[in-house]
CSV table of N, CA and C in Angstrom, one decimal:
chain,number,residue,atom,x,y,z
A,4,MET,N,18.5,27.3,1.6
A,4,MET,CA,19.1,25.9,1.5
A,4,MET,C,18.0,24.9,1.0
A,5,ILE,N,18.4,24.0,0.2
A,5,ILE,CA,17.5,23.0,-0.3
A,5,ILE,C,17.4,21.9,0.7
A,6,SER,N,16.2,21.5,0.9
A,6,SER,CA,16.0,20.4,1.9
A,6,SER,C,16.4,19.1,1.3
A,7,PRO,N,16.8,18.1,2.2
A,7,PRO,CA,17.1,16.8,1.7
A,7,PRO,C,16.0,16.1,1.0
A,8,ARG,N,14.8,16.3,1.3
A,8,ARG,CA,13.6,15.7,0.6
A,8,ARG,C,13.6,16.3,-0.8
A,9,THR,N,13.9,17.5,-1.0
A,9,THR,CA,13.8,18.1,-2.4
A,9,THR,C,15.0,17.5,-3.2
A,10,ILE,N,16.1,17.4,-2.6
A,10,ILE,CA,17.3,16.8,-3.3
A,10,ILE,C,16.9,15.3,-3.7
A,11,TRP,N,16.2,14.6,-2.8
A,11,TRP,CA,15.8,13.3,-3.1
A,11,TRP,C,14.9,13.2,-4.3
A,12,ARG,N,13.9,14.2,-4.3
A,12,ARG,CA,12.9,14.2,-5.3
A,12,ARG,C,13.4,14.6,-6.7
A,13,VAL,N,14.4,15.5,-6.7
A,13,VAL,CA,14.9,16.1,-7.9
A,13,VAL,C,16.0,15.3,-8.5
A,14,LEU,N,16.9,14.8,-7.7
A,14,LEU,CA,18.1,14.1,-8.2
A,14,LEU,C,18.0,12.6,-8.0
A,15,VAL,N,17.8,12.1,-6.9
A,15,VAL,CA,18.0,10.7,-6.6
A,15,VAL,C,16.9,9.8,-7.1
A,16,LEU,N,15.6,10.2,-6.9
A,16,LEU,CA,14.5,9.4,-7.4
A,16,LEU,C,14.5,9.3,-8.9
A,17,PRO,N,14.7,10.4,-9.7
A,17,PRO,CA,14.7,10.2,-11.1
A,17,PRO,C,15.9,9.3,-11.6
A,18,THR,N,17.0,9.4,-10.9
A,18,THR,CA,18.2,8.6,-11.2
A,18,THR,C,17.8,7.1,-11.0
A,19,TYR,N,17.2,6.8,-9.9
A,19,TYR,CA,16.7,5.4,-9.6
A,19,TYR,C,15.7,5.0,-10.7
A,20,ILE,N,14.8,5.8,-11.1
A,20,ILE,CA,13.9,5.5,-12.2
A,20,ILE,C,14.6,5.1,-13.5
A,21,LEU,N,15.6,5.9,-13.8
A,21,LEU,CA,16.4,5.7,-15.1
A,21,LEU,C,17.2,4.4,-15.0
A,22,ILE,N,17.8,4.1,-13.8
A,22,ILE,CA,18.6,2.9,-13.6
A,22,ILE,C,17.6,1.7,-13.7
A,23,THR,N,16.5,1.8,-13.1
A,23,THR,CA,15.5,0.7,-13.1
A,23,THR,C,15.1,0.4,-14.5
A,24,GLY,N,14.8,1.5,-15.3
A,24,GLY,CA,14.4,1.3,-16.7
A,24,GLY,C,15.5,0.7,-17.5
A,25,ALA,N,16.7,1.1,-17.3
A,25,ALA,CA,17.8,0.5,-18.1
A,25,ALA,C,18.0,-1.0,-17.7
A,26,VAL,N,17.9,-1.3,-16.5
A,26,VAL,CA,18.1,-2.7,-16.1
A,26,VAL,C,16.9,-3.6,-16.7
A,27,PHE,N,15.7,-3.1,-16.6
A,27,PHE,CA,14.6,-3.8,-17.1
A,27,PHE,C,14.7,-3.9,-18.6
A,28,ALA,N,15.2,-2.9,-19.3
A,28,ALA,CA,15.4,-2.9,-20.8
A,28,ALA,C,16.4,-4.0,-21.1
A,29,LEU,N,17.5,-4.0,-20.4
A,29,LEU,CA,18.6,-5.0,-20.6
A,29,LEU,C,18.0,-6.4,-20.4
A,30,ALA,N,17.2,-6.6,-19.4
A,30,ALA,CA,16.6,-7.9,-19.1
A,30,ALA,C,15.7,-8.3,-20.3
A,31,LEU,N,15.0,-7.4,-20.8
A,31,LEU,CA,14.1,-7.7,-22.0
A,31,LEU,C,14.9,-8.0,-23.2
A,32,ARG,N,16.0,-7.3,-23.4
A,32,ARG,CA,16.9,-7.5,-24.6
A,32,ARG,C,17.5,-8.9,-24.5
A,33,ASN,N,17.8,-9.3,-23.3
A,33,ASN,CA,18.4,-10.6,-23.2
A,33,ASN,C,17.5,-11.8,-23.3
A,34,THR,N,16.2,-11.5,-23.6
A,34,THR,CA,15.2,-12.6,-23.8
A,34,THR,C,15.3,-13.1,-25.3
A,35,ALA,N,16.1,-12.4,-26.1
A,35,ALA,CA,16.2,-12.9,-27.5
A,35,ALA,C,16.7,-14.3,-27.6
A,36,GLY,N,16.0,-15.1,-28.4
A,36,GLY,CA,16.4,-16.5,-28.5
A,36,GLY,C,15.6,-17.4,-27.5
A,37,SER,N,14.8,-16.9,-26.7
A,37,SER,CA,14.0,-17.7,-25.8
A,37,SER,C,12.5,-17.6,-26.2
A,38,ILE,N,11.7,-18.2,-25.4
A,38,ILE,CA,10.2,-18.2,-25.6
A,38,ILE,C,9.7,-16.7,-25.4
A,39,LEU,N,10.4,-15.9,-24.7
A,39,LEU,CA,10.0,-14.5,-24.5
A,39,LEU,C,10.6,-13.5,-25.5
A,40,SER,N,11.1,-14.0,-26.6
A,40,SER,CA,11.8,-13.2,-27.5
A,40,SER,C,11.0,-12.0,-28.1
A,41,PRO,N,9.6,-12.1,-28.2
A,41,PRO,CA,8.9,-11.0,-28.7
A,41,PRO,C,9.0,-9.8,-27.7
A,42,LEU,N,9.4,-10.0,-26.5
A,42,LEU,CA,9.5,-8.9,-25.5
A,42,LEU,C,10.8,-8.1,-25.8
A,43,ALA,N,11.7,-8.7,-26.5
A,43,ALA,CA,13.0,-7.9,-26.8
A,43,ALA,C,12.8,-6.7,-27.6
A,44,ALA,N,11.7,-6.6,-28.4
A,44,ALA,CA,11.4,-5.4,-29.2
A,44,ALA,C,10.9,-4.3,-28.3
A,45,LEU,N,10.5,-4.6,-27.1
A,45,LEU,CA,10.0,-3.5,-26.2
A,45,LEU,C,11.1,-2.8,-25.4
A,46,ALA,N,12.3,-3.3,-25.5
A,46,ALA,CA,13.4,-2.8,-24.7
A,46,ALA,C,13.6,-1.3,-24.9
A,47,PRO,N,13.6,-0.7,-26.1
A,47,PRO,CA,13.8,0.7,-26.2
A,47,PRO,C,12.6,1.5,-25.6
A,48,TRP,N,11.4,1.0,-25.7
A,48,TRP,CA,10.3,1.7,-25.2
A,48,TRP,C,10.3,1.7,-23.6
A,49,ILE,N,10.9,0.8,-23.0
A,49,ILE,CA,11.1,0.8,-21.6
A,49,ILE,C,11.9,1.9,-21.1
A,50,VAL,N,13.0,2.1,-21.9
A,50,VAL,CA,13.9,3.3,-21.6
A,50,VAL,C,13.2,4.6,-21.8
A,51,VAL,N,12.4,4.7,-22.9
A,51,VAL,CA,11.7,5.9,-23.1
A,51,VAL,C,10.7,6.2,-22.0
A,52,VAL,N,10.0,5.2,-21.6
A,52,VAL,CA,9.0,5.3,-20.5
A,52,VAL,C,9.7,5.7,-19.2
A,53,ALA,N,10.8,5.1,-18.9
A,53,ALA,CA,11.6,5.4,-17.7
A,53,ALA,C,12.0,6.9,-17.7
A,54,ALA,N,12.5,7.3,-18.9
A,54,ALA,CA,12.9,8.7,-19.0
A,54,ALA,C,11.8,9.7,-18.9
A,55,ALA,N,10.6,9.3,-19.4
A,55,ALA,CA,9.4,10.2,-19.3
A,55,ALA,C,9.0,10.2,-17.8
A,56,LEU,N,9.0,9.1,-17.1
A,56,LEU,CA,8.6,9.1,-15.7
A,56,LEU,C,9.6,9.9,-14.9
A,57,ALA,N,10.9,9.8,-15.2
A,57,ALA,CA,11.9,10.6,-14.5
A,57,ALA,C,11.7,12.1,-14.7
A,58,MET,N,11.4,12.5,-15.9
A,58,MET,CA,11.2,13.9,-16.2
A,58,MET,C,9.9,14.4,-15.5
A,59,LEU,N,8.9,13.5,-15.5
A,59,LEU,CA,7.7,13.9,-14.8
A,59,LEU,C,7.9,14.1,-13.3
A,60,SER,N,8.8,13.2,-12.7
A,60,SER,CA,9.1,13.3,-11.3
A,60,SER,C,9.9,14.6,-11.0
A,61,ILE,N,10.8,15.0,-11.9
A,61,ILE,CA,11.5,16.2,-11.7
A,61,ILE,C,10.6,17.4,-11.8
A,62,VAL,N,9.8,17.4,-12.8
A,62,VAL,CA,8.8,18.6,-13.0
A,62,VAL,C,7.9,18.7,-11.8
A,63,GLY,N,7.4,17.6,-11.3
A,63,GLY,CA,6.5,17.6,-10.2
A,63,GLY,C,7.2,18.1,-8.9
A,64,ALA,N,8.5,17.7,-8.7
A,64,ALA,CA,9.2,18.2,-7.6
A,64,ALA,C,9.5,19.7,-7.7
A,65,VAL,N,9.9,20.1,-8.9
A,65,VAL,CA,10.1,21.6,-9.0
A,65,VAL,C,8.9,22.4,-8.8
A,66,LEU,N,7.7,21.9,-9.4
A,66,LEU,CA,6.5,22.7,-9.1
A,66,LEU,C,6.1,22.7,-7.7
A,67,ARG,N,6.3,21.6,-7.0
A,67,ARG,CA,6.0,21.5,-5.5
A,67,ARG,C,6.9,22.5,-4.8
A,68,TRP,N,8.2,22.5,-5.2
A,68,TRP,CA,9.2,23.4,-4.5
A,68,TRP,C,8.8,24.9,-4.7
A,69,ARG,N,8.4,25.2,-5.9
A,69,ARG,CA,8.0,26.6,-6.2
A,69,ARG,C,6.7,27.0,-5.4
A,70,ARG,N,5.8,26.0,-5.4
A,70,ARG,CA,4.5,26.3,-4.6
A,70,ARG,C,4.8,26.5,-3.1
A,71,ARG,N,5.7,25.7,-2.6
A,71,ARG,CA,6.1,25.8,-1.2
A,71,ARG,C,6.8,27.2,-0.9
A,72,LEU,N,7.7,27.6,-1.8
A,72,LEU,CA,8.4,28.8,-1.6
A,72,LEU,C,7.4,30.0,-1.7
A,73,SER,N,6.5,29.9,-2.6
A,73,SER,CA,5.5,31.1,-2.7
A,73,SER,C,4.6,31.1,-1.5
A,74,ALA,N,4.3,30.0,-0.9
A,74,ALA,CA,3.5,29.9,0.4
A,74,ALA,C,4.3,30.5,1.5
A,75,VAL,N,5.6,30.2,1.6
A,75,VAL,CA,6.5,30.8,2.6
A,75,VAL,C,6.6,32.3,2.4
A,76,ARG,N,6.7,32.8,1.2
A,76,ARG,CA,6.7,34.2,1.0
A,76,ARG,C,5.5,34.9,1.4
A,77,ARG,N,4.3,34.3,1.1
A,77,ARG,CA,3.0,34.9,1.5
A,77,ARG,C,2.9,35.0,3.0
A,78,VAL,N,3.3,33.9,3.7
A,78,VAL,CA,3.2,33.9,5.1
A,78,VAL,C,4.2,35.0,5.7
A,79,ARG,N,5.3,35.1,5.2
A,79,ARG,CA,6.3,36.1,5.7
A,79,ARG,C,5.7,37.5,5.4
A,80,ALA,N,5.1,37.8,4.3
A,80,ALA,CA,4.6,39.1,4.0
A,80,ALA,C,3.4,39.4,4.9
A,81,ALA,N,2.6,38.4,5.2
A,81,ALA,CA,1.4,38.6,6.1
A,81,ALA,C,1.9,38.8,7.5
A,82,ARG,N,2.9,38.1,7.9
A,82,ARG,CA,3.5,38.3,9.3
A,82,ARG,C,4.1,39.7,9.4
A,83,VAL,N,4.7,40.2,8.4
A,83,VAL,CA,5.4,41.5,8.5
A,83,VAL,C,4.3,42.6,8.7
A,84,ARG,N,3.2,42.5,8.0
A,84,ARG,CA,2.1,43.4,8.2
A,84,ARG,C,1.4,43.4,9.5
A,85,THR,N,1.3,42.2,10.1
A,85,THR,CA,0.6,42.1,11.4
A,85,THR,C,1.5,42.4,12.6
A,86,VAL,N,2.8,42.2,12.5
A,86,VAL,CA,3.7,42.4,13.6
A,86,VAL,C,3.9,43.8,13.8
A,87,ALA,N,4.0,44.6,12.8
A,87,ALA,CA,4.3,46.0,12.9
A,87,ALA,C,3.1,46.9,12.6
A,88,PRO,N,2.2,47.1,13.5
A,88,PRO,CA,1.0,47.9,13.3
A,88,PRO,C,1.5,49.4,13.1
A,89,ASP,N,0.8,50.1,12.3
A,89,ASP,CA,1.1,51.5,12.0
A,89,ASP,C,0.3,52.4,12.9
A,90,TRP,N,0.7,52.6,14.1
A,90,TRP,CA,0.1,53.5,15.1
A,90,TRP,C,0.6,54.9,15.0
A,91,GLU,N,-0.3,55.9,15.0
A,91,GLU,CA,0.2,57.3,15.0
A,91,GLU,C,-0.5,57.9,16.2
A,92,ASP,N,0.1,59.1,16.6
A,92,ASP,CA,-0.5,59.8,17.7
A,92,ASP,C,-1.9,60.3,17.4
A,93,GLY,N,-2.1,60.6,16.2
A,93,GLY,CA,-3.5,61.1,15.8
A,93,GLY,C,-4.5,60.0,16.0
A,94,ASP,N,-4.2,58.8,15.8
A,94,ASP,CA,-5.1,57.7,16.0
A,94,ASP,C,-5.5,57.5,17.5
A,95,ALA,N,-4.5,57.7,18.3
A,95,ALA,CA,-4.7,57.5,19.7
A,95,ALA,C,-5.6,58.6,20.3
A,96,THR,N,-5.4,59.8,19.8
A,96,THR,CA,-6.2,60.9,20.3
A,96,THR,C,-7.7,60.8,19.8
A,97,ALA,N,-7.8,60.3,18.6
A,97,ALA,CA,-9.1,60.1,18.0
A,97,ALA,C,-9.9,59.0,18.7
A,98,VAL,N,-9.2,58.0,19.2
A,98,VAL,CA,-9.9,57.0,20.0
A,98,VAL,C,-10.3,57.5,21.3
A,99,ALA,N,-9.5,58.3,21.9
A,99,ALA,CA,-9.8,58.9,23.2
A,99,ALA,C,-11.0,59.9,23.1
A,100,HIS,N,-11.0,60.6,22.0
A,100,HIS,CA,-12.0,61.6,21.7
A,100,HIS,C,-13.4,61.0,21.5
A,101,HIS,N,-13.4,59.8,20.9
A,101,HIS,CA,-14.6,59.2,20.6
A,101,HIS,C,-15.1,58.3,21.7
A,102,ALA,N,-14.4,58.2,22.8
A,102,ALA,CA,-14.8,57.4,23.9
A,102,ALA,C,-16.0,58.0,24.6
A,103,GLY,N,-16.2,59.3,24.5
A,103,GLY,CA,-17.4,59.9,25.1
A,103,GLY,C,-17.0,60.8,26.3
A,104,PRO,N,-17.9,61.5,26.8
A,104,PRO,CA,-17.6,62.5,27.9
A,104,PRO,C,-17.5,61.7,29.2
A,105,ARG,N,-16.7,62.3,30.1
A,105,ARG,CA,-16.5,61.7,31.4
A,105,ARG,C,-17.4,62.3,32.4
């Protein structure tokens, strides 16, 4: 199951970044006709930068999720090897044999 934090990082945060970029671009576009009118030309670039940041956020979250899953798999594999030792009767007699004379 995907954790709520992963859902936040992969879906919600990039959506917020895109919405913020769109709102900021609209605000810049509405500066046409004012003293800030040169900023209106930057509106498309704001959307591009917001989309790039959203994609970067998604890629980072996916890479983090993959790294965490591989760490969990490594821990489980190590735990399986240590929990179930491979004892044989021959090993037990060999240890008793090497213990020395009584």
